[in-house]
Short mmCIF file of C-alpha atoms in Angstrom, two decimals:
data_model
loop_
_atom_site.label_atom_id
_atom_site.label_comp_id
_atom_site.label_asym_id
_atom_site.label_seq_id
_atom_site.Cartn_x
_atom_site.Cartn_y
_atom_site.Cartn_z
CA PHE A 1 -16.33 5.39 -13.40
CA ASN A 2 -15.46 8.01 -16.29
CA ASN A 3 -12.07 6.33 -16.96
CA ARG A 4 -10.21 9.25 -15.05
CA ILE A 5 -7.76 8.25 -12.33
CA CYS A 6 -5.50 10.64 -10.19
CA CYS A 7 -3.16 10.38 -7.28
CA VAL A 8 -2.11 12.91 -4.90
CA GLY A 9 1.34 12.43 -3.97
CA ALA A 10 4.15 12.04 -6.50
CA GLY A 11 6.58 9.87 -4.45
CA TYR A 12 7.94 6.21 -4.23
CA VAL A 13 4.45 4.58 -4.03
CA GLY A 14 2.41 6.84 -6.30
CA GLY A 15 4.49 7.43 -8.87
CA PRO A 16 5.32 3.81 -9.90
CA THR A 17 1.74 2.43 -8.85
CA MET A 18 -0.07 5.07 -11.54
CA ALA A 19 2.90 4.20 -14.10
CA VAL A 20 1.92 0.37 -14.12
CA ILE A 21 -1.90 1.36 -14.09
CA ALA A 22 -1.52 3.45 -17.00
CA LYS A 23 0.45 0.85 -18.76
CA ASN A 24 -2.21 -2.02 -18.52
CA CYS A 25 -5.19 0.21 -18.69
CA PRO A 26 -4.70 2.31 -21.84
CA HIS A 27 -8.29 3.38 -21.61
CA VAL A 28 -7.60 5.07 -18.57
CA THR A 29 -6.42 8.67 -18.39
CA VAL A 30 -4.07 8.54 -15.27
CA THR A 31 -2.82 11.89 -13.79
CA VAL A 32 -0.17 12.00 -10.98
CA LEU A 33 -0.48 15.26 -8.67
CA ASP A 34 1.82 16.82 -6.48
CA LEU A 35 2.70 20.76 -4.75
CA ASN A 36 6.33 20.39 -5.55
CA GLN A 37 6.92 22.06 -8.97
CA GLN A 38 10.52 20.35 -9.30
CA ARG A 39 9.17 16.94 -8.26
CA ILE A 40 6.38 17.02 -11.40
CA ASP A 41 9.22 18.60 -13.56
CA ALA A 42 11.46 15.66 -12.81
CA TRP A 43 8.48 13.35 -13.64
CA ASN A 44 8.27 14.87 -17.03
CA SER A 45 12.07 14.73 -17.58
CA ASP A 46 14.81 11.99 -18.47
CA SER A 47 15.83 11.93 -14.91
CA LEU A 48 13.06 10.88 -12.68
CA PRO A 49 13.12 11.54 -9.11
CA ILE A 50 13.25 7.94 -7.83
CA TYR A 51 14.80 4.77 -9.17
CA GLU A 52 13.35 1.42 -9.67
CA PRO A 53 14.69 -1.18 -11.93
CA GLY A 54 12.04 -1.12 -15.13
CA LEU A 55 10.45 2.48 -13.93
CA GLN A 56 12.08 4.55 -16.70
CA GLU A 57 10.83 2.25 -19.31
CA VAL A 58 7.50 2.07 -18.53
CA VAL A 59 7.23 5.80 -17.86
CA GLU A 60 8.87 6.78 -21.21
CA GLU A 61 6.33 4.13 -22.77
CA VAL A 62 3.04 5.67 -21.48
CA ARG A 63 3.81 9.24 -20.57
CA GLY A 64 1.75 11.95 -22.68
CA LYS A 65 -0.06 9.11 -23.65
CA ASN A 66 -2.26 8.34 -20.79
CA LEU A 67 0.06 9.12 -17.97
CA PHE A 68 0.64 12.91 -16.77
CA PHE A 69 2.03 14.79 -14.05
CA SER A 70 0.84 17.78 -12.90
CA THR A 71 0.78 20.45 -10.13
CA ASP A 72 -3.19 21.48 -10.83
CA ILE A 73 -4.59 19.56 -8.14
CA SER A 74 -8.13 21.19 -8.37
CA LYS A 75 -8.37 20.66 -11.95
CA HIS A 76 -7.93 16.96 -11.84
CA ILE A 77 -9.80 16.30 -8.45
CA ARG A 78 -12.61 17.95 -10.23
CA GLU A 79 -12.21 15.70 -13.38
CA CYS A 80 -11.69 12.33 -11.68
CA ASP A 81 -13.76 9.80 -10.14
CA VAL A 82 -11.12 7.72 -8.64
CA ILE A 83 -8.57 9.53 -6.27
CA PHE A 84 -5.34 7.66 -4.61
CA VAL A 85 -4.18 9.34 -1.95
CA SER A 86 -0.49 8.32 -1.58
CA VAL A 87 1.30 11.03 0.68
CA ASN A 88 4.06 10.75 3.24
CA THR A 89 3.16 9.53 6.78
CA PRO A 90 6.33 9.81 8.54
CA THR A 91 6.60 9.14 12.63
CA LYS A 92 5.94 11.89 14.55
CA THR A 93 8.80 14.04 16.14
CA LYS A 94 6.50 15.91 18.76
CA GLY A 95 3.51 15.68 20.38
CA LEU A 96 1.44 12.70 21.66
CA GLY A 97 3.11 9.53 20.31
CA ALA A 98 6.17 11.35 19.05
CA GLY A 99 8.79 8.73 17.96
CA ARG A 100 5.98 5.94 17.49
CA ALA A 101 2.84 7.07 16.22
CA ALA A 102 2.40 8.31 12.73
CA ASP A 103 2.09 11.95 11.46
CA LEU A 104 -1.18 12.46 9.34
CA THR A 105 -0.62 15.87 8.71
CA PHE A 106 -0.16 15.71 5.06
CA TRP A 107 -3.11 13.35 5.13
CA GLU A 108 -5.24 15.69 6.52
CA LEU A 109 -4.33 18.62 4.11
CA ALA A 110 -4.93 16.15 1.01
CA ALA A 111 -8.33 15.15 2.61
CA ARG A 112 -9.02 18.96 2.90
CA SER A 113 -7.87 19.68 -0.69
CA ILE A 114 -9.97 16.78 -2.13
CA ALA A 115 -13.20 18.10 -0.21
CA GLN A 116 -12.57 21.69 -1.24
CA HIS A 117 -12.45 20.82 -5.25
CA SER A 118 -14.90 17.65 -5.82
CA VAL A 119 -18.21 18.47 -6.97
CA SER A 120 -19.60 15.09 -7.19
CA HIS A 121 -19.07 11.38 -5.88
CA LYS A 122 -15.38 10.45 -5.53
CA ILE A 123 -13.78 7.12 -4.66
CA ILE A 124 -10.98 7.98 -2.66
CA VAL A 125 -8.38 5.34 -2.33
CA GLU A 126 -5.87 5.15 0.89
CA LYS A 127 -2.65 3.97 -0.48
CA SER A 128 -0.29 5.00 2.24
CA THR A 129 0.73 2.92 5.36
CA VAL A 130 -1.33 4.37 8.10
CA PRO A 131 -2.74 3.50 11.65
CA VAL A 132 -5.83 1.53 11.34
CA ARG A 133 -9.32 3.23 11.18
CA THR A 134 -7.26 6.24 9.37
CA ALA A 135 -10.07 5.81 6.87
CA SER A 136 -12.47 6.88 9.30
CA GLN A 137 -10.78 9.86 10.25
CA LEU A 138 -10.38 10.89 6.38
CA SER A 139 -14.14 10.50 5.90
CA SER A 140 -14.68 12.55 8.85
CA VAL A 141 -12.28 15.20 7.38
CA LEU A 142 -13.78 15.27 4.07
CA ASP A 143 -17.50 15.17 4.99
CA ALA A 144 -16.56 18.44 7.72
CA ASN A 145 -15.11 20.13 4.30
CA THR A 146 -17.75 18.85 1.59
CA GLN A 147 -19.28 21.57 -0.49
CA GLY A 148 -22.11 21.52 -2.87
CA ASN A 149 -23.39 17.87 -4.03
CA ALA A 150 -19.88 16.41 -3.33
CA SER A 151 -19.93 12.74 -1.51
CA PHE A 152 -16.96 10.16 -0.97
CA THR A 153 -16.37 6.72 -0.35
CA VAL A 154 -12.84 5.91 1.26
CA LEU A 155 -11.43 2.33 0.36
CA SER A 156 -7.99 0.94 1.61
CA ASN A 157 -5.59 -0.52 -1.01
CA PRO A 158 -2.42 -0.89 0.89
CA GLU A 159 0.79 -1.12 -0.74
CA PHE A 160 3.25 -4.07 -0.52
CA LEU A 161 6.24 -2.89 -2.32
CA ALA A 162 9.86 -3.66 -1.95
CA GLU A 163 12.56 -1.46 -2.57
CA GLY A 164 14.72 -2.79 -5.89
CA THR A 165 11.41 -5.02 -6.87
CA ALA A 166 8.61 -2.62 -6.95
CA MET A 167 8.01 -2.79 -10.56
CA ARG A 168 7.69 -6.45 -10.34
CA ASP A 169 5.66 -6.31 -7.44
CA LEU A 170 3.16 -3.91 -8.83
CA ALA A 171 3.07 -6.12 -12.22
CA VAL A 172 2.91 -9.39 -10.79
CA PRO A 173 1.70 -9.11 -7.09
CA ASP A 174 1.07 -11.68 -4.56
CA ARG A 175 -2.14 -9.96 -3.88
CA VAL A 176 -3.62 -7.13 -4.33
CA LEU A 177 -5.78 -5.96 -1.11
CA ILE A 178 -9.24 -3.68 -1.26
CA GLY A 179 -11.09 -2.76 1.77
CA GLY A 180 -14.23 -0.72 1.60
CA PRO A 181 -17.41 -0.24 3.78
CA ARG A 182 -20.01 -3.15 4.01
CA THR A 183 -22.85 -1.15 2.27
CA GLU A 184 -24.13 -1.42 -1.33
CA LEU A 185 -22.26 1.79 -2.37
CA GLY A 186 -19.29 0.48 -0.68
CA SER A 187 -19.20 -2.75 -2.85
CA GLU A 188 -19.68 -1.13 -5.92
CA CYS A 189 -16.53 1.20 -5.13
CA VAL A 190 -14.78 -1.78 -4.35
CA ASN A 191 -15.77 -3.54 -7.85
CA VAL A 192 -14.46 -0.42 -9.51
CA LEU A 193 -11.29 -0.43 -7.97
CA ALA A 194 -10.86 -4.28 -8.40
CA ASP A 195 -12.07 -3.96 -12.16
CA ILE A 196 -8.92 -1.72 -12.65
CA TYR A 197 -6.60 -4.28 -11.31
CA ALA A 198 -8.15 -7.07 -13.36
CA ASN A 199 -6.74 -5.50 -16.57
CA TRP A 200 -3.56 -7.44 -15.52
CA ILE A 201 -3.90 -9.23 -12.25
CA PRO A 202 -6.07 -12.58 -11.91
CA ARG A 203 -9.33 -12.19 -10.00
CA GLU A 204 -8.34 -14.57 -7.59
CA ARG A 205 -5.40 -12.50 -6.42
CA ILE A 206 -7.68 -9.65 -5.70
CA VAL A 207 -8.62 -9.89 -1.93
CA THR A 208 -11.79 -7.75 -1.13
CA THR A 209 -12.55 -7.40 2.57
CA ASP A 210 -13.64 -4.51 4.94
CA VAL A 211 -11.83 -0.99 5.51
CA TRP A 212 -10.30 -1.79 8.93
CA SER A 213 -9.28 -5.32 8.28
CA ALA A 214 -7.27 -3.97 4.88
CA GLU A 215 -5.59 -1.36 7.10
CA LEU A 216 -4.52 -3.77 9.85
CA SER A 217 -3.56 -6.48 7.46
CA LYS A 218 -0.89 -4.27 6.00
CA LEU A 219 0.51 -3.54 9.43
CA MET A 220 0.24 -7.26 10.51
CA ALA A 221 2.36 -8.36 7.38
CA ASN A 222 4.78 -5.95 8.27
CA ALA A 223 5.12 -6.81 11.43
CA PHE A 224 5.18 -10.78 10.54
CA LEU A 225 8.11 -9.92 8.23
CA ALA A 226 10.15 -8.27 10.87
CA GLN A 227 9.41 -10.80 13.03
CA ARG A 228 10.77 -13.49 10.71
CA ILE A 229 13.92 -11.45 9.66
CA SER A 230 14.79 -11.21 13.32
CA SER A 231 14.46 -14.57 14.34
CA ILE A 232 16.47 -16.03 11.37
CA ASN A 233 18.89 -13.63 12.02
CA SER A 234 19.20 -14.33 15.80
CA LEU A 235 19.23 -18.18 14.83
CA SER A 236 22.32 -17.58 12.29
CA ALA A 237 24.45 -16.41 15.26
CA LEU A 238 23.44 -19.66 17.34
CA CYS A 239 24.51 -21.91 14.13
CA GLU A 240 27.93 -20.37 14.29
CA VAL A 241 28.48 -21.53 17.65
CA THR A 242 27.16 -24.86 17.13
CA ASN A 243 28.52 -25.37 13.60
CA SER A 244 24.73 -25.86 12.01
CA ASP A 245 24.17 -24.79 8.65
CA ILE A 246 21.43 -21.66 8.65
CA THR A 247 20.70 -22.36 5.22
CA GLU A 248 19.20 -26.03 5.66
CA ILE A 249 17.62 -24.97 9.08
CA SER A 250 15.78 -22.35 6.77
CA ARG A 251 15.02 -25.44 4.33
CA ALA A 252 13.65 -27.48 7.28
CA VAL A 253 11.39 -25.23 8.75
CA ASP A 254 10.02 -23.87 5.43
CA THR A 255 8.45 -27.23 4.48
CA ASP A 256 6.31 -26.95 7.94
CA LEU A 257 2.87 -26.19 6.76
CA GLU A 258 1.75 -25.06 10.36
CA LEU A 259 4.07 -22.07 9.87
CA GLY A 260 2.06 -21.05 6.69
CA LYS A 261 -1.86 -20.68 6.17
CA GLY A 262 -2.64 -22.95 8.99
CA PHE A 263 -0.46 -21.09 11.58
CA LEU A 264 -2.63 -17.83 10.84
CA LYS A 265 -6.17 -19.30 11.76
CA ALA A 266 -7.07 -18.35 15.10
CA SER A 267 -9.04 -20.69 17.45
CA PRO A 268 -9.93 -21.11 20.93
CA VAL A 269 -8.63 -24.79 20.66
CA ARG A 270 -5.40 -24.12 18.97
CA SER A 271 -2.81 -24.26 21.35
CA ILE A 272 1.30 -24.68 21.42
CA ASP A 273 2.72 -27.65 23.45
CA PRO A 274 3.97 -25.59 26.58
CA PRO A 275 7.23 -28.30 26.69
CA ALA A 276 7.82 -27.10 23.17
CA VAL A 277 7.68 -23.61 23.97
CA LEU A 278 10.09 -24.03 27.22
CA SER A 279 12.77 -25.83 25.12
CA VAL A 280 13.00 -23.04 22.58
CA ILE A 281 13.50 -20.51 25.47
CA PRO A 282 17.01 -21.19 26.10
CA VAL A 283 17.70 -20.72 22.34
CA PHE A 284 16.49 -17.44 22.07
CA ILE A 285 18.50 -16.42 25.48
CA ILE A 286 21.76 -17.42 24.18
CA CYS A 287 20.88 -15.60 20.83
CA ALA A 288 20.20 -12.55 22.76
CA ILE A 289 23.56 -13.32 24.96
CA LEU A 290 25.63 -13.48 21.39
#
């Protein structure tokens, strides 16, 4: 690892993530890349293209020292050993999966550009929220467009950022998830990325796994969050009818350890009491009616 990192995509995830890495790794040169000249100009100005509490201060602290913003994609791809890819993955508007599936057009364009300008081994870090096995598709595109002695190892490192707390989420994360191929080279690449994060994040919070499990873990976390928000909002409507206190219910349910780590352990002998399930169904029917 030559202590040079770049990120393709200067958006909501790429910009703040690279700024925090640059702040905590002064020995690493970090460059954020984008084809949009206006966006890069904004990152190099006093009016950043996005707002997050604390972002302006971090960027101003390290910009021009070891954090740079550029449109010279070919130069920095050639120079960097670690390349984050954080491009937009909007929902498809046409074709198969329209309205549901992720549009990976920008992902493929980024992969082709990386393959075109690479001349040595690169660690490609998948940062965007993508469908499971996108890393495999990315590897296929990279391999099909590889030139000379270039080679690639694709890792999954999904983001877990919330709007308004992104800088705190990056500085003090609940966990950092890194997925890599189950090979000797894959393990070495995972360790390279883990060592970068370990400059400010305790090792016990850096979770390593395989690529597909990392990709699916991000989607599962999003789904569980949506389920919890939907459930508590539905129950709040029922509380209004029954004069119950939703705050007290939340506190009582939150003390149940089965809803934490134990609940997430799959087992063929793990079951839920059928009468208990049946007793809850009318509650959700009432919530739906309300």
